Short mmCIF file of C-alpha atoms in Angstrom, two decimals:
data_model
loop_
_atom_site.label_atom_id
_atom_site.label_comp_id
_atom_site.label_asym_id
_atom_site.label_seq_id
_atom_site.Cartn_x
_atom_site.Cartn_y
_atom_site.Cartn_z
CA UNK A 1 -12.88 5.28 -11.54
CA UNK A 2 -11.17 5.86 -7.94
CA UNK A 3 -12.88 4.46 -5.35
CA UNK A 4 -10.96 6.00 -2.61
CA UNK A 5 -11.23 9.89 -3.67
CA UNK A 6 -8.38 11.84 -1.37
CA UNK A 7 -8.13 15.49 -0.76
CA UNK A 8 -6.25 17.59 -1.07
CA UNK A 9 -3.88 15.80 -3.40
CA UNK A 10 -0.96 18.60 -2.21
CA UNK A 11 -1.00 20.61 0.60
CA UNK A 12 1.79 22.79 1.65
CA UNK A 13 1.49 24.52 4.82
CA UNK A 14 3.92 26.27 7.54
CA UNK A 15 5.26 24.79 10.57
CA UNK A 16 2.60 24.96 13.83
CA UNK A 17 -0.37 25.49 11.19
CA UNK A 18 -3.23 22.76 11.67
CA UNK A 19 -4.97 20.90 8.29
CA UNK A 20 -7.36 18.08 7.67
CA UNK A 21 -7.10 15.36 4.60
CA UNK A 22 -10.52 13.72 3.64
CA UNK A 23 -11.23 10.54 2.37
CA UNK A 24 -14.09 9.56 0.85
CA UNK A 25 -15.97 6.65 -0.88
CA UNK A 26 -19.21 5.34 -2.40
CA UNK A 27 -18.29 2.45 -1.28
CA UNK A 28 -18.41 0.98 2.43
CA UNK A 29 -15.42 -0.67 3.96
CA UNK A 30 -15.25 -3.14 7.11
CA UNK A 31 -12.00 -1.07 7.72
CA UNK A 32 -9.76 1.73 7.01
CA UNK A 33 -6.16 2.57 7.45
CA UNK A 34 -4.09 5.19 7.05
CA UNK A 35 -0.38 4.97 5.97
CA UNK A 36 2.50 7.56 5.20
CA UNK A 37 5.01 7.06 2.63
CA UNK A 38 8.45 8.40 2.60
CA UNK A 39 10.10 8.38 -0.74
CA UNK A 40 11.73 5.41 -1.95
CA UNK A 41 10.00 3.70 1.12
CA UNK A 42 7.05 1.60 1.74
CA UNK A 43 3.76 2.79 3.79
CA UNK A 44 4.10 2.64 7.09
CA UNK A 45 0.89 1.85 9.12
CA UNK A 46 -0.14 4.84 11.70
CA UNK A 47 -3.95 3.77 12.62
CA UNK A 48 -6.59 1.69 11.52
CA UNK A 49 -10.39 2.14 12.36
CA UNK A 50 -12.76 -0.29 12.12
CA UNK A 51 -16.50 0.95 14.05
CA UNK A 52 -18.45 3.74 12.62
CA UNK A 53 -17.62 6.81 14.36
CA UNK A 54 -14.91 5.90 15.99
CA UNK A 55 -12.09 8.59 16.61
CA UNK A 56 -8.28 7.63 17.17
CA UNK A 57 -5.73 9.73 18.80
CA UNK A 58 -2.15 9.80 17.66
CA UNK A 59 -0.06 12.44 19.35
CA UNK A 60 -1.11 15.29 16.84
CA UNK A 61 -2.98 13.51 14.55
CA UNK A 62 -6.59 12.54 15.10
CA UNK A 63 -8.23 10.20 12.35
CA UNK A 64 -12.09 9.42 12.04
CA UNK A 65 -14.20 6.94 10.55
CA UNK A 66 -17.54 8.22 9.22
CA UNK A 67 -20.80 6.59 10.62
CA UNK A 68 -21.87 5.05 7.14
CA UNK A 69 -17.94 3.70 7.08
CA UNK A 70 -17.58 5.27 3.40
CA UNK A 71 -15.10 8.04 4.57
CA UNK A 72 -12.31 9.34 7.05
CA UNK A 73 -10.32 11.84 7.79
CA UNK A 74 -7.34 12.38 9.35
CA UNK A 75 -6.42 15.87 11.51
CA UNK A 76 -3.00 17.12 12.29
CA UNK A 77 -2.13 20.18 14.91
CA UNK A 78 0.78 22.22 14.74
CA UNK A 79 1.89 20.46 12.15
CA UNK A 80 6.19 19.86 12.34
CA UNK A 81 8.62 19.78 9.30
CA UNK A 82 8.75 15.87 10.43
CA UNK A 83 5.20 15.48 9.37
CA UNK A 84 5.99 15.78 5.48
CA UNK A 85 5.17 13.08 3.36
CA UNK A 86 3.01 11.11 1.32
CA UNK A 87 -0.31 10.09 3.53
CA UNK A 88 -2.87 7.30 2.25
CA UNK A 89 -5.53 5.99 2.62
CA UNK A 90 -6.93 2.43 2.79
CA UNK A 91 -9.88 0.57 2.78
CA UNK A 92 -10.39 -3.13 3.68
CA UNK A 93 -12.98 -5.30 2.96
CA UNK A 94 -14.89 -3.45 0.23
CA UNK A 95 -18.23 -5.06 -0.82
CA UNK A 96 -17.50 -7.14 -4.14
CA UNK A 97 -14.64 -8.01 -3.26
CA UNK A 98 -12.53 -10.46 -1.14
CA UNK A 99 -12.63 -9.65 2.57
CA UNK A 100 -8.55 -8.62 2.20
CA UNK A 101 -7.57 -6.80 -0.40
CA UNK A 102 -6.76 -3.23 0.36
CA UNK A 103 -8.30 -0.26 -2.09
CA UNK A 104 -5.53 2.57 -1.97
CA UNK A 105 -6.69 6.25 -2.58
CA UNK A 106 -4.00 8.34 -4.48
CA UNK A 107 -2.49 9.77 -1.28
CA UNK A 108 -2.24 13.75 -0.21
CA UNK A 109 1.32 14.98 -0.20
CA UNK A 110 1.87 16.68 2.67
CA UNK A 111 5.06 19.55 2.88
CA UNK A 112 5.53 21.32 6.30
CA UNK A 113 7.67 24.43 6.07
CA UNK A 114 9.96 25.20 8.81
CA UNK B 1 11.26 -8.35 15.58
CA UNK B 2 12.25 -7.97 11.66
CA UNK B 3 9.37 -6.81 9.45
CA UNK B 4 8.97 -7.77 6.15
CA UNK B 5 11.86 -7.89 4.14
CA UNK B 6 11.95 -7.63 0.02
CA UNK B 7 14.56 -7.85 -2.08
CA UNK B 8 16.03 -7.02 -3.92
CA UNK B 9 15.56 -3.29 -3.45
CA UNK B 10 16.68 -2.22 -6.63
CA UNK B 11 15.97 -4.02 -10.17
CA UNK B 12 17.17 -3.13 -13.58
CA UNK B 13 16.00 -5.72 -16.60
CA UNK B 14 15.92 -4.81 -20.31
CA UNK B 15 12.80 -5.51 -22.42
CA UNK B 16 12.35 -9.38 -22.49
CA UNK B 17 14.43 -10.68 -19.97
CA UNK B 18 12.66 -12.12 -16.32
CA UNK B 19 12.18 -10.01 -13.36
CA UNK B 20 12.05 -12.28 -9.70
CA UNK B 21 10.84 -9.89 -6.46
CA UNK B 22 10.79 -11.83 -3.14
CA UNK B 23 9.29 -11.20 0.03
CA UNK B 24 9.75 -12.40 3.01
CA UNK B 25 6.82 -11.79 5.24
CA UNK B 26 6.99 -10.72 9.25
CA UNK B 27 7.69 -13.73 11.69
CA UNK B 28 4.49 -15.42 12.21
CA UNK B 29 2.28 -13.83 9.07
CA UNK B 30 1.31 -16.37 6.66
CA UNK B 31 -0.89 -14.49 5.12
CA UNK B 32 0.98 -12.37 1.87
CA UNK B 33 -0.16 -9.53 -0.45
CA UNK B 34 1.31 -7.88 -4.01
CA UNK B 35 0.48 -4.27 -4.92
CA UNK B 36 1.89 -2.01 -7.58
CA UNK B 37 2.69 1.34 -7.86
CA UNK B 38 2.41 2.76 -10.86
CA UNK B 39 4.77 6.31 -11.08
CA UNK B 40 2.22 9.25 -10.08
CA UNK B 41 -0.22 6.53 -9.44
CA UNK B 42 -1.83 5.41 -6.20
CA UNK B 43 -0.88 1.37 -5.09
CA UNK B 44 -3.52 -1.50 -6.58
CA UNK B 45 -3.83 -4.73 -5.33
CA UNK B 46 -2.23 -7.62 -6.93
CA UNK B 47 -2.18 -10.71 -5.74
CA UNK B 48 -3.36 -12.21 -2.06
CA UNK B 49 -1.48 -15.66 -1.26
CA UNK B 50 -1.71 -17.79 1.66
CA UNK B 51 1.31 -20.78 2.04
CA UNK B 52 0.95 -23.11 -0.73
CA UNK B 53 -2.49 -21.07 -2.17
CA UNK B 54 -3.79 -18.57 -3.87
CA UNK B 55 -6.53 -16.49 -2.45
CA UNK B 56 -7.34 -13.40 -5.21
CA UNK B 57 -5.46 -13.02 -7.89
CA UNK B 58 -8.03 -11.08 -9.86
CA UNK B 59 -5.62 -7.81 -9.56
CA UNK B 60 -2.48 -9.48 -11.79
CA UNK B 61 -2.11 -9.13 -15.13
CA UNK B 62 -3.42 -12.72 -17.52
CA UNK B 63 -0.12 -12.51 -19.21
CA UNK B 64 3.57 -12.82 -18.03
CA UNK B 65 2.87 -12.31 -14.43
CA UNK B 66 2.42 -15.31 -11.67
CA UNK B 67 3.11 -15.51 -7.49
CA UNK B 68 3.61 -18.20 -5.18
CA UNK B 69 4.60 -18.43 -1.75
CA UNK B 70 6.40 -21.95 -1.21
CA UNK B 71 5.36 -23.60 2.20
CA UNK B 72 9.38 -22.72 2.93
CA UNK B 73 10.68 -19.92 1.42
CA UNK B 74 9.62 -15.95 0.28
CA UNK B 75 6.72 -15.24 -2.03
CA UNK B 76 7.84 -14.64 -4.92
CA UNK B 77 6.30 -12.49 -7.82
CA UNK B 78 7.40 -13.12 -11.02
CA UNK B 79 7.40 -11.43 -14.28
CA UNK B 80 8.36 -12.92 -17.54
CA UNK B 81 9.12 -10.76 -20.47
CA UNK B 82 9.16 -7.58 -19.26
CA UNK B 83 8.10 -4.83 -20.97
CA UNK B 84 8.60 -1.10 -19.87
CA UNK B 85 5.27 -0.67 -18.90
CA UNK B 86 6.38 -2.78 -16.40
CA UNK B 87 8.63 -0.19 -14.66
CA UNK B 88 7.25 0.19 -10.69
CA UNK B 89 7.53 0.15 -7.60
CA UNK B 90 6.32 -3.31 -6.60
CA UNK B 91 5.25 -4.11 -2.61
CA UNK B 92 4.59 -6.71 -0.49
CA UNK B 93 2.43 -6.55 2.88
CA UNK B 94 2.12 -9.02 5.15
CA UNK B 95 -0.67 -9.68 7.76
CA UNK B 96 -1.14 -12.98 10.88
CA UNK B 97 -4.58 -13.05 9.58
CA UNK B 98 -6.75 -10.92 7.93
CA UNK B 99 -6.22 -8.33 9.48
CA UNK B 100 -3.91 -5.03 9.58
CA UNK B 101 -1.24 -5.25 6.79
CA UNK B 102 2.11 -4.53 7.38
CA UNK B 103 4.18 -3.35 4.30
CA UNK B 104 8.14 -3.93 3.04
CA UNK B 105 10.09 -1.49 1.91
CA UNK B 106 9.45 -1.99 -1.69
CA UNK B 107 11.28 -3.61 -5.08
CA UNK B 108 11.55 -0.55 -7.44
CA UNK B 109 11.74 -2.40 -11.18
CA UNK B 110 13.49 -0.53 -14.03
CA UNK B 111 13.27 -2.20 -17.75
CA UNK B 112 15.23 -0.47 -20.26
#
């Protein structure tokens, strides 16, 4: 069972074209961050969000936390060849579990065409 | 400001022998985490350490696999025996407190 469900798991899109990747849980989490992965790399933090609701602004990307804390998602405009990559998402602090641990979802693969 | 460090990068061990991945977490983090990835799998949690203890360890394998982290030195994960199923990329993270993890750039472990 994956309790971090992403979406899409690929998306391939053309330069200056905007999308959205979802993740969602039964599950509430104290926090949630969102990585990206470049291969034969580890996940490089780009935000975390921690209060129900909140919305965080990162150049082009926007990433929200859902009111009930069980989901996120992150936005990207005019998306740029630069922006391709492996994003995921991660939840701290998952009830039933120590306060720590990060629960990964399977990450979206994201290619931008030039 | 050197983030955390893991090496080696690169491990090839046949079926048997003993694998050793270090990390050495970000200046001032004492706080160290394990997590797997499996190929076309998403990364699970481990092993969470603190110096000289460990926290949650309810993500490692029973058999063959153990992790420390010395009051001087890396953490160090250790797997004895190594089977092929064994083959991943393995990461450490590293966090001040318990808060926002910072990851390294990954051991990726090959057994033959």
């Amino acid at each position: 069972t994956q309790l971090l469900e992403q979406s899409p798991q690929f998306l391939s899109i053309q330069e200056g074209e905007n999308l959205t990747v979802y993740c969602n849980s039964s599950s509430v989490f104290s926090s949630l961050q969102w990585y990206r992965q470049e291969p034969g790399e580890g996940p490089v933090l780009l935000v975390t969000v921690v209060t129900g609701g909140e919305v965080k602004k990162l150049k082009r990307l926007t990433f929200q936390f859902g009111d009930a804390r069980k989901d996120s998602s992150l936005h990207i405009t005019a998306a740029q060849p630069g922006d391709t990559g492996l994003y995921l998402c991660a939840g701290r602090g998952r009830l039933g579990t120590s306060g720590s641990r990060l629960t990964f979802g399977e990450g979206t693969q994201l290619t931008v065409n030039p | 400001n050197a983030g955390v460090m893991q090496n080696p990068r690169h491990l090839v061990r046949r079926r048997g022998q003993e694998a050793r991945l270090r990390c050495s977490p970000m200046k001032g983090h004492s706080h160290v985490y394990w997590y797997r990835q499996l190929p076309e799998e998403g990364l699970k949690f481990m092993v969470y350490l603190q110096k000289e203890n460990i926290i949650d360890e309810s993500g490692m394998p029973k058999e063959r696999f153990s992790a420390e982290f010395p009051k001087e030195g890396p953490s160090i994960l250790r797997i004895q025996q190594v089977v092929r199923g064994d083959s991943a990329a393995y990461f450490c993270a590293s966090s001040p407190g318990s808060g926002t993890q910072y990851f390294g750039p990954g051991t990726r472990l090959l057994v033959l």
